[in-house]
Amino acid sequence: MGIVTPGFRGRPRSSGPELPPGQYLTEDFPVLSAGPTPRVPMDRWEFVITTETSREHRWTWDDLMALPSETPTVDIHCVTKWSKLGTTWQGVSLDTLMSDVDTAADYAFVHSYGGYTTNLPLADLLDGQAWVAFKFDGEDLHPEHGGPARLLVPHLYFWKSAKWVRGIQLRFDDEPGFWETAGYHDYGDPWREQRYQGD
Amino acid sequence: MTDPHLDGNALAGPLREIFAVDVTAATSRCAACGLSGAVAALHVYPNAPGMVARCPGCEEVVLRMVRTPDAAWLDLRGAVSLRIPM
Ligand SMILES: [Zn+2]
């Protein structure tokens, strides 16, 4: 009979999970904030996708809750160099929100309650890569972490995952957002270490 | 007819004088609400990818600074002016 010997095959466990270059692993969830935490009454909360022809697609909180949601488990990487692995969320896929949106735009300009903005290619929001997330670790998303709802785009640095997301403007051109106008990279791929302009 | 402007090198002397001072002693005027006050009285949010300084009156961004390994990015578009005592 066979005896299973854990750790006998494969890479030694001490090598740990693979992180993007320059990142370190953290177990807690640091709060980064560029301003006061906005408080939005749920009866006035809305999420709006605006196309390049100014066509608006709006969801109230109840509309969002009525949509099918997903529970992605993903790794997140902050440009301030911490990474957190295996985080669990609940949210509505951008594929679902975009299903009735007719657009030829290439870029998305994301804006938030409180005035924060960020930009990314529209393609990076589609094909199961992005969500409007409203739960973290099974609990309602805490306001400090972007609740009631934040964008979740885990394959890019976490500043692209806009907290307190309010809407997305679809555009033909790439309009730089809050950090992108102040030296940070327009795309922000952690695996290529695209932290700053020119990286 | 020639346009009577110089190139930016003409700023070297005057700006060197300004950028050597302690800017926290300056008075800034918020571009959003017009409030004037000491830069030292701005609300600064340091736990972010850069330093963000906001108006104590309306919380709009007055000044941002990002330090990269080889550059500093200074954004003052939220300030109408800085009055720097000399
Ligand atoms: Zn102000």
mmCIF file of C-alpha atoms and ligand atoms in Angstrom:
data_model
loop_
_atom_site.group_PDB
_atom_site.id
_atom_site.type_symbol
_atom_site.label_atom_id
_atom_site.label_comp_id
_atom_site.label_asym_id
_atom_site.label_seq_id
_atom_site.Cartn_x
_atom_site.Cartn_y
_atom_site.Cartn_z
ATOM 1 C CA MET A 1 0.000 0.000 0.000
ATOM 2 C CA GLY A 2 1.121 3.487 -0.692
ATOM 3 C CA ILE A 3 2.007 5.936 1.966
ATOM 4 C CA VAL A 4 1.381 9.547 1.029
ATOM 5 C CA THR A 5 4.318 11.660 1.975
ATOM 6 C CA PRO A 6 3.420 15.323 1.824
ATOM 7 C CA GLY A 7 6.087 17.554 0.433
ATOM 8 C CA PHE A 8 8.009 14.679 -1.157
ATOM 9 C CA ARG A 9 7.343 15.862 -4.683
ATOM 10 C CA GLY A 10 7.224 19.210 -6.343
ATOM 11 C CA ARG A 11 8.745 22.442 -5.198
ATOM 12 C CA PRO A 12 9.655 22.767 -1.534
ATOM 13 C CA ARG A 13 6.912 24.518 0.403
ATOM 14 C CA SER A 14 9.376 27.067 1.732
ATOM 15 C CA SER A 15 9.574 28.669 -1.721
ATOM 16 C CA GLY A 16 6.123 30.101 -1.001
ATOM 17 C CA PRO A 17 3.571 31.421 -3.467
ATOM 18 C CA GLU A 18 4.816 33.367 -6.397
ATOM 19 C CA LEU A 19 4.479 37.141 -6.095
ATOM 20 C CA PRO A 20 4.943 39.816 -8.774
ATOM 21 C CA PRO A 21 8.400 41.445 -8.745
ATOM 22 C CA GLY A 22 9.045 43.830 -5.849
ATOM 23 C CA GLN A 23 5.989 42.728 -3.831
ATOM 24 C CA TYR A 24 5.835 41.304 -0.303
ATOM 25 C CA LEU A 25 3.111 39.143 1.206
ATOM 26 C CA THR A 26 0.732 40.553 3.814
ATOM 27 C CA GLU A 27 -1.995 38.808 5.798
ATOM 28 C CA ASP A 28 -3.868 41.930 6.890
ATOM 29 C CA PHE A 29 -5.676 44.344 4.583
ATOM 30 C CA PRO A 30 -3.993 47.786 4.645
ATOM 31 C CA VAL A 31 -6.308 50.773 4.134
ATOM 32 C CA LEU A 32 -5.058 53.272 1.567
ATOM 33 C CA SER A 33 -6.980 56.491 1.324
ATOM 34 C CA ALA A 34 -6.467 59.675 -0.686
ATOM 35 C CA GLY A 35 -9.336 61.481 1.013
ATOM 36 C CA PRO A 36 -12.240 61.273 3.426
ATOM 37 C CA THR A 37 -14.424 58.168 3.178
ATOM 38 C CA PRO A 38 -17.598 59.121 1.287
ATOM 39 C CA ARG A 39 -20.891 58.031 2.835
ATOM 40 C CA VAL A 40 -23.590 57.405 0.253
ATOM 41 C CA PRO A 41 -27.188 56.763 1.387
ATOM 42 C CA MET A 42 -28.221 53.466 -0.203
ATOM 43 C CA ASP A 43 -31.486 54.941 -1.538
ATOM 44 C CA ARG A 44 -29.411 57.457 -3.518
ATOM 45 C CA TRP A 45 -26.583 55.143 -4.587
ATOM 46 C CA GLU A 46 -26.346 54.472 -8.297
ATOM 47 C CA PHE A 47 -23.912 53.033 -10.797
ATOM 48 C CA VAL A 48 -23.852 54.474 -14.311
ATOM 49 C CA ILE A 49 -22.126 53.313 -17.492
ATOM 50 C CA THR A 50 -21.984 56.142 -20.038
ATOM 51 C CA THR A 51 -21.115 55.285 -23.625
ATOM 52 C CA GLU A 52 -19.100 57.360 -26.099
ATOM 53 C CA THR A 53 -22.455 58.532 -27.532
ATOM 54 C CA SER A 54 -23.585 59.752 -24.057
ATOM 55 C CA ARG A 55 -26.076 56.907 -23.696
ATOM 56 C CA GLU A 56 -26.489 56.190 -19.961
ATOM 57 C CA HIS A 57 -27.130 52.795 -18.383
ATOM 58 C CA ARG A 58 -28.110 53.162 -14.703
ATOM 59 C CA TRP A 59 -28.464 50.742 -11.822
ATOM 60 C CA THR A 60 -29.843 51.520 -8.374
ATOM 61 C CA TRP A 61 -28.628 49.432 -5.426
ATOM 62 C CA ASP A 62 -31.724 47.220 -5.738
ATOM 63 C CA ASP A 63 -31.061 46.826 -9.474
ATOM 64 C CA LEU A 64 -27.493 45.708 -8.719
ATOM 65 C CA MET A 65 -28.632 43.248 -6.047
ATOM 66 C CA ALA A 66 -31.153 41.747 -8.495
ATOM 67 C CA LEU A 67 -28.388 40.817 -10.962
ATOM 68 C CA PRO A 68 -26.602 37.467 -10.818
ATOM 69 C CA SER A 69 -23.399 37.778 -8.791
ATOM 70 C CA GLU A 70 -20.151 35.812 -8.652
ATOM 71 C CA THR A 71 -17.764 34.961 -5.811
ATOM 72 C CA PRO A 72 -14.242 35.310 -7.215
ATOM 73 C CA THR A 73 -11.194 34.298 -5.142
ATOM 74 C CA VAL A 74 -8.276 36.403 -6.367
ATOM 75 C CA ASP A 75 -4.818 37.716 -5.490
ATOM 76 C CA ILE A 76 -4.489 41.497 -5.133
ATOM 77 C CA HIS A 77 -1.341 43.589 -5.564
ATOM 78 C CA CYS A 78 -0.970 47.165 -4.293
ATOM 79 C CA VAL A 79 1.554 49.498 -5.915
ATOM 80 C CA THR A 80 2.812 50.326 -2.385
ATOM 81 C CA LYS A 81 4.236 46.779 -2.610
ATOM 82 C CA TRP A 82 1.941 44.605 -0.498
ATOM 83 C CA SER A 83 0.194 41.631 -2.024
ATOM 84 C CA LYS A 84 -2.649 39.645 -0.473
ATOM 85 C CA LEU A 85 -3.402 36.179 -1.817
ATOM 86 C CA GLY A 86 -6.656 34.245 -2.071
ATOM 87 C CA THR A 87 -9.044 37.086 -1.209
ATOM 88 C CA THR A 88 -12.737 36.229 -1.588
ATOM 89 C CA TRP A 89 -15.289 38.697 -2.885
ATOM 90 C CA GLN A 90 -18.853 38.837 -4.116
ATOM 91 C CA GLY A 91 -19.837 41.098 -6.959
ATOM 92 C CA VAL A 92 -21.500 41.537 -10.316
ATOM 93 C CA SER A 93 -19.279 40.828 -13.302
ATOM 94 C CA LEU A 94 -18.683 43.728 -15.686
ATOM 95 C CA ASP A 95 -19.639 41.241 -18.429
ATOM 96 C CA THR A 96 -23.138 41.195 -16.925
ATOM 97 C CA LEU A 97 -23.308 44.995 -16.601
ATOM 98 C CA MET A 98 -21.971 45.492 -20.141
ATOM 99 C CA SER A 99 -24.237 42.878 -21.765
ATOM 100 C CA ASP A 100 -26.759 45.463 -23.009
ATOM 101 C CA VAL A 101 -24.262 48.263 -23.572
ATOM 102 C CA ASP A 102 -23.569 48.998 -27.213
ATOM 103 C CA THR A 103 -20.114 50.535 -27.573
ATOM 104 C CA ALA A 104 -17.142 50.807 -29.887
ATOM 105 C CA ALA A 105 -14.958 52.473 -27.214
ATOM 106 C CA ASP A 106 -11.480 51.216 -26.362
ATOM 107 C CA TYR A 107 -11.017 52.839 -22.952
ATOM 108 C CA ALA A 108 -12.818 53.149 -19.628
ATOM 109 C CA PHE A 109 -12.597 56.156 -17.295
ATOM 110 C CA VAL A 110 -13.802 55.081 -13.868
ATOM 111 C CA HIS A 111 -15.148 57.626 -11.387
ATOM 112 C CA SER A 112 -16.071 57.286 -7.733
ATOM 113 C CA TYR A 113 -18.073 58.944 -5.000
ATOM 114 C CA GLY A 114 -15.604 61.360 -3.407
ATOM 115 C CA GLY A 115 -14.054 62.333 -6.745
ATOM 116 C CA TYR A 116 -11.458 59.585 -7.318
ATOM 117 C CA THR A 117 -10.839 58.502 -10.916
ATOM 118 C CA THR A 118 -8.772 55.879 -12.738
ATOM 119 C CA ASN A 119 -8.395 54.682 -16.324
ATOM 120 C CA LEU A 120 -7.880 51.351 -18.051
ATOM 121 C CA PRO A 121 -8.590 49.684 -21.401
ATOM 122 C CA LEU A 122 -12.191 48.481 -21.685
ATOM 123 C CA ALA A 123 -10.902 45.006 -22.639
ATOM 124 C CA ASP A 124 -9.432 44.700 -19.120
ATOM 125 C CA LEU A 125 -12.911 45.011 -17.609
ATOM 126 C CA LEU A 126 -14.365 42.173 -19.720
ATOM 127 C CA ASP A 127 -14.045 38.392 -20.098
ATOM 128 C CA GLY A 128 -14.309 37.572 -16.398
ATOM 129 C CA GLN A 129 -11.577 39.984 -15.308
ATOM 130 C CA ALA A 130 -13.561 42.609 -13.358
ATOM 131 C CA TRP A 131 -16.482 42.995 -10.952
ATOM 132 C CA VAL A 132 -18.450 45.620 -9.074
ATOM 133 C CA ALA A 133 -17.829 44.020 -5.677
ATOM 134 C CA PHE A 134 -20.030 44.558 -2.614
ATOM 135 C CA LYS A 135 -18.856 41.817 -0.242
ATOM 136 C CA PHE A 136 -15.399 40.897 1.042
ATOM 137 C CA ASP A 137 -14.787 37.694 2.980
ATOM 138 C CA GLY A 138 -18.533 37.071 3.178
ATOM 139 C CA GLU A 139 -19.300 40.433 4.821
ATOM 140 C CA ASP A 140 -20.672 43.693 3.435
ATOM 141 C CA LEU A 141 -17.742 45.660 2.056
ATOM 142 C CA HIS A 142 -16.553 48.067 4.774
ATOM 143 C CA PRO A 143 -16.566 51.776 3.767
ATOM 144 C CA GLU A 144 -12.798 51.985 4.410
ATOM 145 C CA HIS A 145 -12.311 49.300 1.765
ATOM 146 C CA GLY A 146 -14.639 50.978 -0.718
ATOM 147 C CA GLY A 147 -18.107 49.961 0.422
ATOM 148 C CA PRO A 148 -20.876 49.875 -0.427
ATOM 149 C CA ALA A 149 -19.311 48.843 -3.746
ATOM 150 C CA ARG A 150 -15.916 49.049 -5.409
ATOM 151 C CA LEU A 151 -14.452 48.033 -8.697
ATOM 152 C CA LEU A 152 -12.366 44.843 -8.529
ATOM 153 C CA VAL A 153 -9.772 44.372 -11.303
ATOM 154 C CA PRO A 154 -7.278 42.062 -9.613
ATOM 155 C CA HIS A 155 -4.905 41.548 -12.550
ATOM 156 C CA LEU A 156 -3.846 45.230 -12.392
ATOM 157 C CA TYR A 157 -2.339 47.163 -9.466
ATOM 158 C CA PHE A 158 -5.044 47.759 -6.885
ATOM 159 C CA TRP A 159 -5.333 51.537 -7.455
ATOM 160 C CA LYS A 160 -7.264 50.570 -10.617
ATOM 161 C CA SER A 161 -9.854 48.820 -8.410
ATOM 162 C CA ALA A 162 -11.583 52.111 -7.595
ATOM 163 C CA LYS A 163 -13.205 52.272 -4.171
ATOM 164 C CA TRP A 164 -16.764 53.748 -3.882
ATOM 165 C CA VAL A 165 -17.254 53.260 -7.620
ATOM 166 C CA ARG A 166 -19.994 55.418 -9.104
ATOM 167 C CA GLY A 167 -19.673 54.979 -12.825
ATOM 168 C CA ILE A 168 -17.651 54.224 -15.928
ATOM 169 C CA GLN A 169 -17.334 56.499 -18.918
ATOM 170 C CA LEU A 170 -16.519 54.652 -22.153
ATOM 171 C CA ARG A 171 -14.175 56.635 -24.409
ATOM 172 C CA PHE A 172 -12.203 56.407 -27.632
ATOM 173 C CA ASP A 173 -9.149 57.981 -25.950
ATOM 174 C CA ASP A 174 -7.343 57.047 -22.740
ATOM 175 C CA GLU A 175 -8.007 59.848 -20.218
ATOM 176 C CA PRO A 176 -5.579 59.547 -17.277
ATOM 177 C CA GLY A 177 -7.124 59.368 -13.796
ATOM 178 C CA PHE A 178 -6.175 60.551 -10.302
ATOM 179 C CA TRP A 179 -2.855 58.730 -9.858
ATOM 180 C CA GLU A 180 -2.153 58.393 -13.564
ATOM 181 C CA THR A 181 -1.917 62.219 -13.853
ATOM 182 C CA ALA A 182 0.582 62.300 -10.986
ATOM 183 C CA GLY A 183 3.279 59.930 -12.206
ATOM 184 C CA TYR A 184 1.672 56.494 -11.992
ATOM 185 C CA HIS A 185 1.476 54.141 -14.962
ATOM 186 C CA ASP A 186 -1.466 54.274 -17.369
ATOM 187 C CA TYR A 187 -1.864 50.478 -17.395
ATOM 188 C CA GLY A 188 -0.302 49.138 -14.175
ATOM 189 C CA ASP A 189 0.487 45.455 -14.775
ATOM 190 C CA PRO A 190 2.064 44.152 -11.544
ATOM 191 C CA TRP A 191 3.802 41.263 -13.320
ATOM 192 C CA ARG A 192 5.638 43.759 -15.556
ATOM 193 C CA GLU A 193 6.123 46.079 -12.548
ATOM 194 C CA GLN A 194 4.444 49.013 -14.313
ATOM 195 C CA ARG A 195 4.328 51.305 -11.277
ATOM 196 C CA TYR A 196 5.271 54.686 -12.748
ATOM 197 C CA GLN A 197 5.095 56.484 -16.084
ATOM 198 C CA GLY A 198 7.848 55.081 -18.268
ATOM 199 C CA ASP A 199 8.086 51.687 -16.487
ATOM 200 C CA MET B 1 7.060 91.153 -35.781
ATOM 201 C CA THR B 2 8.473 88.895 -33.105
ATOM 202 C CA ASP B 3 6.602 87.538 -30.140
ATOM 203 C CA PRO B 4 8.299 89.062 -27.088
ATOM 204 C CA HIS B 5 8.739 85.897 -25.060
ATOM 205 C CA LEU B 6 11.833 84.225 -23.647
ATOM 206 C CA ASP B 7 12.331 80.497 -23.254
ATOM 207 C CA GLY B 8 11.795 78.777 -19.929
ATOM 208 C CA ASN B 9 15.423 79.108 -18.942
ATOM 209 C CA ALA B 10 14.494 82.614 -17.852
ATOM 210 C CA LEU B 11 12.582 81.003 -14.945
ATOM 211 C CA ALA B 12 15.676 79.332 -13.517
ATOM 212 C CA GLY B 13 16.721 82.106 -11.161
ATOM 213 C CA PRO B 14 13.278 83.154 -9.844
ATOM 214 C CA LEU B 15 12.067 79.550 -9.394
ATOM 215 C CA ARG B 16 15.274 78.443 -7.690
ATOM 216 C CA GLU B 17 14.569 81.100 -5.100
ATOM 217 C CA ILE B 18 11.002 79.828 -4.550
ATOM 218 C CA PHE B 19 11.681 76.095 -4.553
ATOM 219 C CA ALA B 20 14.320 76.519 -1.848
ATOM 220 C CA VAL B 21 11.764 77.774 0.688
ATOM 221 C CA ASP B 22 9.654 75.906 3.229
ATOM 222 C CA VAL B 23 6.353 75.761 1.333
ATOM 223 C CA THR B 24 4.377 74.899 4.478
ATOM 224 C CA ALA B 25 4.843 78.554 5.483
ATOM 225 C CA ALA B 26 3.051 79.650 2.305
ATOM 226 C CA THR B 27 -0.617 80.583 2.005
ATOM 227 C CA SER B 28 -2.582 78.597 -0.596
ATOM 228 C CA ARG B 29 -5.902 79.534 -2.184
ATOM 229 C CA CYS B 30 -8.227 76.624 -2.992
ATOM 230 C CA ALA B 31 -9.254 76.490 -6.662
ATOM 231 C CA ALA B 32 -12.573 74.845 -5.765
ATOM 232 C CA CYS B 33 -13.949 77.081 -2.978
ATOM 233 C CA GLY B 34 -11.533 80.027 -2.810
ATOM 234 C CA LEU B 35 -10.566 79.484 0.815
ATOM 235 C CA SER B 36 -7.128 80.897 1.649
ATOM 236 C CA GLY B 37 -5.047 79.402 4.417
ATOM 237 C CA ALA B 38 -1.654 78.111 5.429
ATOM 238 C CA VAL B 39 -0.349 75.094 3.518
ATOM 239 C CA ALA B 40 0.435 73.681 6.967
ATOM 240 C CA ALA B 41 -3.318 73.685 7.701
ATOM 241 C CA LEU B 42 -4.244 71.495 4.725
ATOM 242 C CA HIS B 43 -5.603 68.013 5.457
ATOM 243 C CA VAL B 44 -2.927 65.549 4.347
ATOM 244 C CA TYR B 45 -3.681 61.905 3.490
ATOM 245 C CA PRO B 46 -0.325 60.113 3.608
ATOM 246 C CA ASN B 47 -1.528 56.471 3.402
ATOM 247 C CA ALA B 48 -1.853 56.447 -0.368
ATOM 248 C CA PRO B 49 0.357 55.946 -3.420
ATOM 249 C CA GLY B 50 1.303 59.645 -3.014
ATOM 250 C CA MET B 51 0.773 62.576 -0.636
ATOM 251 C CA VAL B 52 -2.641 64.185 -1.064
ATOM 252 C CA ALA B 53 -3.340 67.559 0.603
ATOM 253 C CA ARG B 54 -6.961 68.704 0.726
ATOM 254 C CA CYS B 55 -8.695 71.986 1.527
ATOM 255 C CA PRO B 56 -9.932 72.102 5.146
ATOM 256 C CA GLY B 57 -13.009 73.974 3.894
ATOM 257 C CA CYS B 58 -14.299 71.829 1.024
ATOM 258 C CA GLU B 59 -12.005 68.726 1.068
ATOM 259 C CA GLU B 60 -11.088 69.157 -2.600
ATOM 260 C CA VAL B 61 -7.491 68.313 -3.546
ATOM 261 C CA VAL B 62 -5.187 71.370 -3.370
ATOM 262 C CA LEU B 63 -1.790 69.716 -3.801
ATOM 263 C CA ARG B 64 -0.481 66.264 -4.676
ATOM 264 C CA MET B 65 3.031 64.921 -4.685
ATOM 265 C CA VAL B 66 4.261 61.549 -5.905
ATOM 266 C CA ARG B 67 7.863 60.486 -5.382
ATOM 267 C CA THR B 68 9.123 57.885 -7.848
ATOM 268 C CA PRO B 69 12.635 56.395 -7.688
ATOM 269 C CA ASP B 70 13.974 59.054 -10.056
ATOM 270 C CA ALA B 71 11.492 61.944 -9.982
ATOM 271 C CA ALA B 72 9.033 63.972 -7.948
ATOM 272 C CA TRP B 73 5.645 64.839 -9.461
ATOM 273 C CA LEU B 74 4.036 67.950 -8.045
ATOM 274 C CA ASP B 75 0.426 68.783 -8.964
ATOM 275 C CA LEU B 76 -0.798 72.196 -7.849
ATOM 276 C CA ARG B 77 -3.853 72.508 -10.089
ATOM 277 C CA GLY B 78 -6.123 72.602 -7.046
ATOM 278 C CA ALA B 79 -4.430 75.806 -5.883
ATOM 279 C CA VAL B 80 -5.163 79.163 -7.510
ATOM 280 C CA SER B 81 -1.979 80.507 -6.012
ATOM 281 C CA LEU B 82 0.656 80.063 -3.359
ATOM 282 C CA ARG B 83 1.689 83.198 -1.464
ATOM 283 C CA ILE B 84 5.236 82.560 -0.335
ATOM 284 C CA PRO B 85 6.727 84.935 2.255
ATOM 285 C CA MET B 86 10.194 86.092 1.143
HETATM 286 ZN ZN ZN C 1 -11.745 74.480 -0.810
#
